[in-house]
Coordinates of C-alpha atoms in Angstrom, one line a residue:
Chain A
G145 CA -98.8 177.0 -163.0
A146 CA -100.1 175.8 -166.3
V147 CA -103.8 175.4 -166.5
V148 CA -106.0 173.5 -168.8
S149 CA -109.6 174.4 -168.9
Q150 CA -112.1 171.8 -170.0
H151 CA -115.8 172.6 -170.6
P152 CA -118.4 171.6 -169.8
S153 CA -117.6 169.6 -166.7
R154 CA -120.9 167.8 -166.8
V155 CA -123.4 167.2 -169.6
I156 CA -126.5 165.1 -169.9
C157 CA -127.9 164.6 -173.4
K158 CA -130.4 162.5 -175.2
S159 CA -129.5 159.6 -177.4
G160 CA -128.8 160.7 -181.0
T161 CA -127.7 164.2 -180.2
S162 CA -124.1 165.6 -180.4
V163 CA -122.0 167.0 -177.7
K164 CA -119.0 169.2 -178.0
I165 CA -116.3 169.3 -175.4
E166 CA -113.7 172.1 -175.3
C167 CA -110.1 171.8 -174.0
R168 CA -108.2 175.1 -173.7
S169 CA -104.7 175.7 -172.5
L170 CA -104.9 179.0 -170.6
D171 CA -101.3 180.2 -170.3
F172 CA -99.2 178.0 -172.6
Q173 CA -99.2 176.7 -176.1
A174 CA -99.9 173.1 -176.8
T175 CA -99.1 171.7 -180.3
T176 CA -100.4 168.3 -179.1
M177 CA -103.3 167.5 -176.9
F178 CA -104.5 164.1 -175.9
W179 CA -108.1 162.9 -175.4
Y180 CA -108.7 160.1 -172.9
R181 CA -111.8 158.3 -171.8
Q182 CA -112.4 156.6 -168.4
F183 CA -115.2 154.2 -167.7
P184 CA -116.0 153.5 -164.0
K185 CA -113.2 151.5 -162.2
Q186 CA -111.2 151.5 -165.4
S187 CA -108.0 153.2 -166.4
L188 CA -107.8 156.2 -168.6
M189 CA -107.7 155.0 -172.2
L190 CA -106.3 157.1 -174.9
M191 CA -108.8 157.9 -177.6
A192 CA -106.8 160.2 -179.9
T193 CA -103.9 162.5 -180.2
S194 CA -104.9 165.9 -181.4
N195 CA -102.3 167.9 -183.5
E196 CA -102.7 171.6 -184.1
G197 CA -103.3 172.3 -187.8
S198 CA -103.5 168.6 -188.9
K199 CA -105.7 165.6 -188.5
A200 CA -106.0 163.8 -185.2
T201 CA -104.5 160.3 -184.8
Y202 CA -107.0 157.9 -183.4
E203 CA -106.4 154.8 -181.4
Q204 CA -107.5 151.4 -182.6
G205 CA -111.2 150.9 -182.0
V206 CA -112.0 154.6 -181.8
E207 CA -114.3 155.7 -184.6
K208 CA -113.0 159.0 -186.1
D209 CA -116.3 159.8 -187.6
K210 CA -118.0 159.5 -184.3
F211 CA -115.5 161.3 -182.2
L212 CA -114.6 164.4 -184.2
I213 CA -111.5 166.3 -183.1
N214 CA -110.6 169.8 -184.1
H215 CA -107.3 171.4 -183.0
A216 CA -107.5 174.7 -184.9
S217 CA -105.2 176.7 -182.6
L218 CA -102.3 176.2 -180.3
T219 CA -104.6 176.7 -177.3
L220 CA -107.8 174.9 -178.2
S221 CA -108.8 171.4 -179.1
T222 CA -112.4 170.2 -179.3
L223 CA -113.9 166.8 -179.2
T224 CA -117.4 166.3 -180.6
V225 CA -119.3 163.1 -179.7
T226 CA -121.7 162.7 -182.6
S227 CA -125.0 160.8 -182.4
A228 CA -124.3 159.9 -178.8
H229 CA -125.5 156.6 -177.4
P230 CA -125.8 155.5 -173.8
E231 CA -122.6 153.4 -174.2
D232 CA -120.7 156.7 -174.8
S233 CA -121.5 157.8 -171.3
S234 CA -118.1 158.2 -169.7
F235 CA -115.6 160.6 -168.2
Y236 CA -113.7 162.4 -171.0
I237 CA -110.4 164.1 -170.1
C238 CA -108.1 166.1 -172.2
S239 CA -104.5 166.8 -171.5
A240 CA -101.8 169.0 -173.0
K241 CA -98.1 169.3 -172.8
E242 CA -96.5 172.7 -173.3
T243 CA -94.8 173.0 -176.6
G244 CA -91.0 172.7 -176.4
T245 CA -90.8 171.2 -172.9
G246 CA -88.8 168.1 -172.1
D247 CA -90.0 164.5 -171.9
N248 CA -90.3 164.5 -168.2
S249 CA -92.4 167.6 -168.2
P250 CA -95.8 166.8 -166.9
L251 CA -99.0 166.7 -168.9
H252 CA -101.6 169.1 -167.7
F253 CA -105.0 167.7 -167.4
G254 CA -108.4 169.4 -167.8
N255 CA -110.8 168.7 -165.1
G256 CA -112.8 166.3 -167.2
T257 CA -116.3 166.1 -168.6
R258 CA -118.8 163.6 -167.3
L259 CA -121.1 162.7 -170.1
T260 CA -124.4 160.9 -169.5
V261 CA -126.4 159.9 -172.5
T262 CA -130.0 159.0 -171.7
Chain B
R167 CA -100.8 141.4 -171.4
K168 CA -101.7 144.9 -170.4
E169 CA -99.1 147.6 -170.9
V170 CA -99.2 148.8 -167.3
E171 CA -100.4 146.5 -164.6
Q172 CA -101.2 147.4 -161.0
D173 CA -102.9 145.6 -158.1
P174 CA -106.3 147.4 -157.9
G175 CA -106.5 147.1 -154.1
P176 CA -108.1 148.5 -152.1
F177 CA -105.5 149.0 -149.6
N178 CA -107.0 149.9 -146.3
V179 CA -104.4 151.2 -143.8
P180 CA -104.5 153.1 -140.5
E181 CA -103.2 156.6 -140.2
G182 CA -99.4 156.6 -139.8
A183 CA -98.9 153.3 -141.6
T184 CA -96.4 152.8 -144.4
V185 CA -97.8 151.4 -147.6
A186 CA -96.2 150.3 -150.9
F187 CA -97.7 150.0 -154.4
N188 CA -96.1 148.1 -157.2
C189 CA -96.5 148.3 -160.9
T190 CA -95.1 146.5 -163.9
Y191 CA -94.9 147.6 -167.5
S192 CA -94.6 145.5 -170.6
N193 CA -92.8 147.8 -173.1
S194 CA -89.1 147.6 -172.5
A195 CA -88.6 150.7 -174.6
S196 CA -90.6 152.9 -172.2
Q197 CA -88.7 156.0 -171.3
S198 CA -90.5 158.0 -168.7
F199 CA -92.4 156.9 -165.6
F200 CA -94.7 158.7 -163.3
W201 CA -97.1 158.2 -160.4
Y202 CA -100.4 160.2 -160.6
R203 CA -103.0 160.5 -158.0
Q204 CA -106.7 160.5 -158.9
D205 CA -109.5 161.5 -156.5
C206 CA -113.0 160.1 -157.1
R207 CA -114.6 161.6 -160.2
K208 CA -111.7 164.0 -160.7
E209 CA -108.9 164.4 -163.2
P210 CA -105.5 162.8 -162.4
K211 CA -102.8 164.9 -160.9
L212 CA -99.1 164.3 -161.1
L213 CA -97.7 163.1 -157.8
M214 CA -94.1 162.5 -158.9
S215 CA -91.9 161.5 -161.8
V216 CA -89.8 158.3 -161.2
Y217 CA -86.1 158.3 -162.0
S218 CA -83.8 155.3 -162.4
S219 CA -81.8 156.2 -159.2
G220 CA -85.0 156.4 -157.2
N221 CA -86.4 159.6 -155.8
E222 CA -88.1 161.0 -152.8
D223 CA -90.5 163.8 -152.2
G224 CA -91.4 164.2 -148.6
R225 CA -93.3 161.1 -147.4
F226 CA -93.3 159.6 -150.9
T227 CA -90.5 157.5 -152.4
A228 CA -90.5 156.1 -156.0
Q229 CA -88.3 153.4 -157.3
L230 CA -87.7 152.1 -160.9
N231 CA -86.2 148.8 -161.8
R232 CA -85.7 148.8 -165.6
A233 CA -84.4 145.3 -165.7
S234 CA -87.5 143.9 -164.1
Q235 CA -89.8 146.6 -165.7
Y236 CA -91.1 147.4 -162.3
I237 CA -92.0 150.6 -160.5
S238 CA -92.9 151.2 -156.9
L239 CA -94.3 153.9 -154.7
L240 CA -93.8 154.0 -151.0
I241 CA -95.9 156.2 -148.8
R242 CA -94.7 156.7 -145.2
D243 CA -96.8 158.1 -142.3
S244 CA -100.0 157.9 -144.2
K245 CA -102.5 160.7 -143.8
L246 CA -106.3 160.6 -144.2
S247 CA -105.8 163.0 -147.2
D248 CA -103.7 160.3 -148.9
S249 CA -106.9 158.4 -149.6
A250 CA -107.1 158.2 -153.4
T251 CA -106.4 156.1 -156.4
Y252 CA -102.7 156.0 -157.4
L253 CA -102.0 155.6 -161.1
C254 CA -98.8 154.1 -162.5
V255 CA -98.1 155.9 -165.7
V256 CA -95.6 155.1 -168.5
K257 CA -94.5 157.1 -171.5
S258 CA -93.3 154.8 -174.3
S259 CA -90.9 157.1 -176.1
S260 CA -89.6 160.6 -176.4
G261 CA -91.4 163.5 -178.0
N262 CA -95.1 164.1 -177.9
T263 CA -96.3 160.6 -177.3
P264 CA -99.2 159.9 -174.9
L265 CA -99.1 158.6 -171.4
V266 CA -100.2 155.0 -170.8
F267 CA -102.1 154.6 -167.5
G268 CA -102.5 151.7 -165.2
K269 CA -105.9 150.9 -163.8
G270 CA -104.8 152.4 -160.5
T271 CA -104.5 151.2 -156.9
R272 CA -107.1 152.4 -154.4
L273 CA -105.8 153.5 -151.0
S274 CA -108.1 154.2 -148.1
V275 CA -106.4 155.6 -145.0
I276 CA -108.5 155.1 -141.9
A277 CA -108.5 157.1 -138.7

């Protein structure tokens, strides 16, 4: 079945540094990928929609200059958390839908990245 | 009002019990509905889609009531391995629009 690989699965970084998270669709093409964030005991909240070859669409309250998204190919989207702060510590999950599939086709999720900023 | 609302639980039930979860959504234009399962510190995994006529997959039955904007999930003969958080998920329109997740309902099945 379709697999989405997300890397790294866990990262600890110091405040002020940047962290890049990769989301790769391994056996299908994804024109659109979604980036979610989940704080403890909260729901997954959409941060942005990543579109191949064009600018990402950010949700209200998500700073585009802080969370840089690049979707340069049909199989890879990256999220860079710039100048990370402790409040950015969270579980970041990407998801992708295979290009050309129907509305009820499932989203395939990466296994998530647990970011801890110290 | 939140887009997707669920009772957070936890629901603590014995093995073999039947348990039901409910969910309401606020956007009447929502088109697609799902139940996902999320284990602790893991990514969510699709459990089943929810269709207007209701649908069943083994021990799991999902129902949708569009008029009341209400979705349910029934689990029969609960197993220990069913312990997880169950997420009610809604897609607002067709095309490449994102999923909107409820906060989830935690289920613990006890031996």
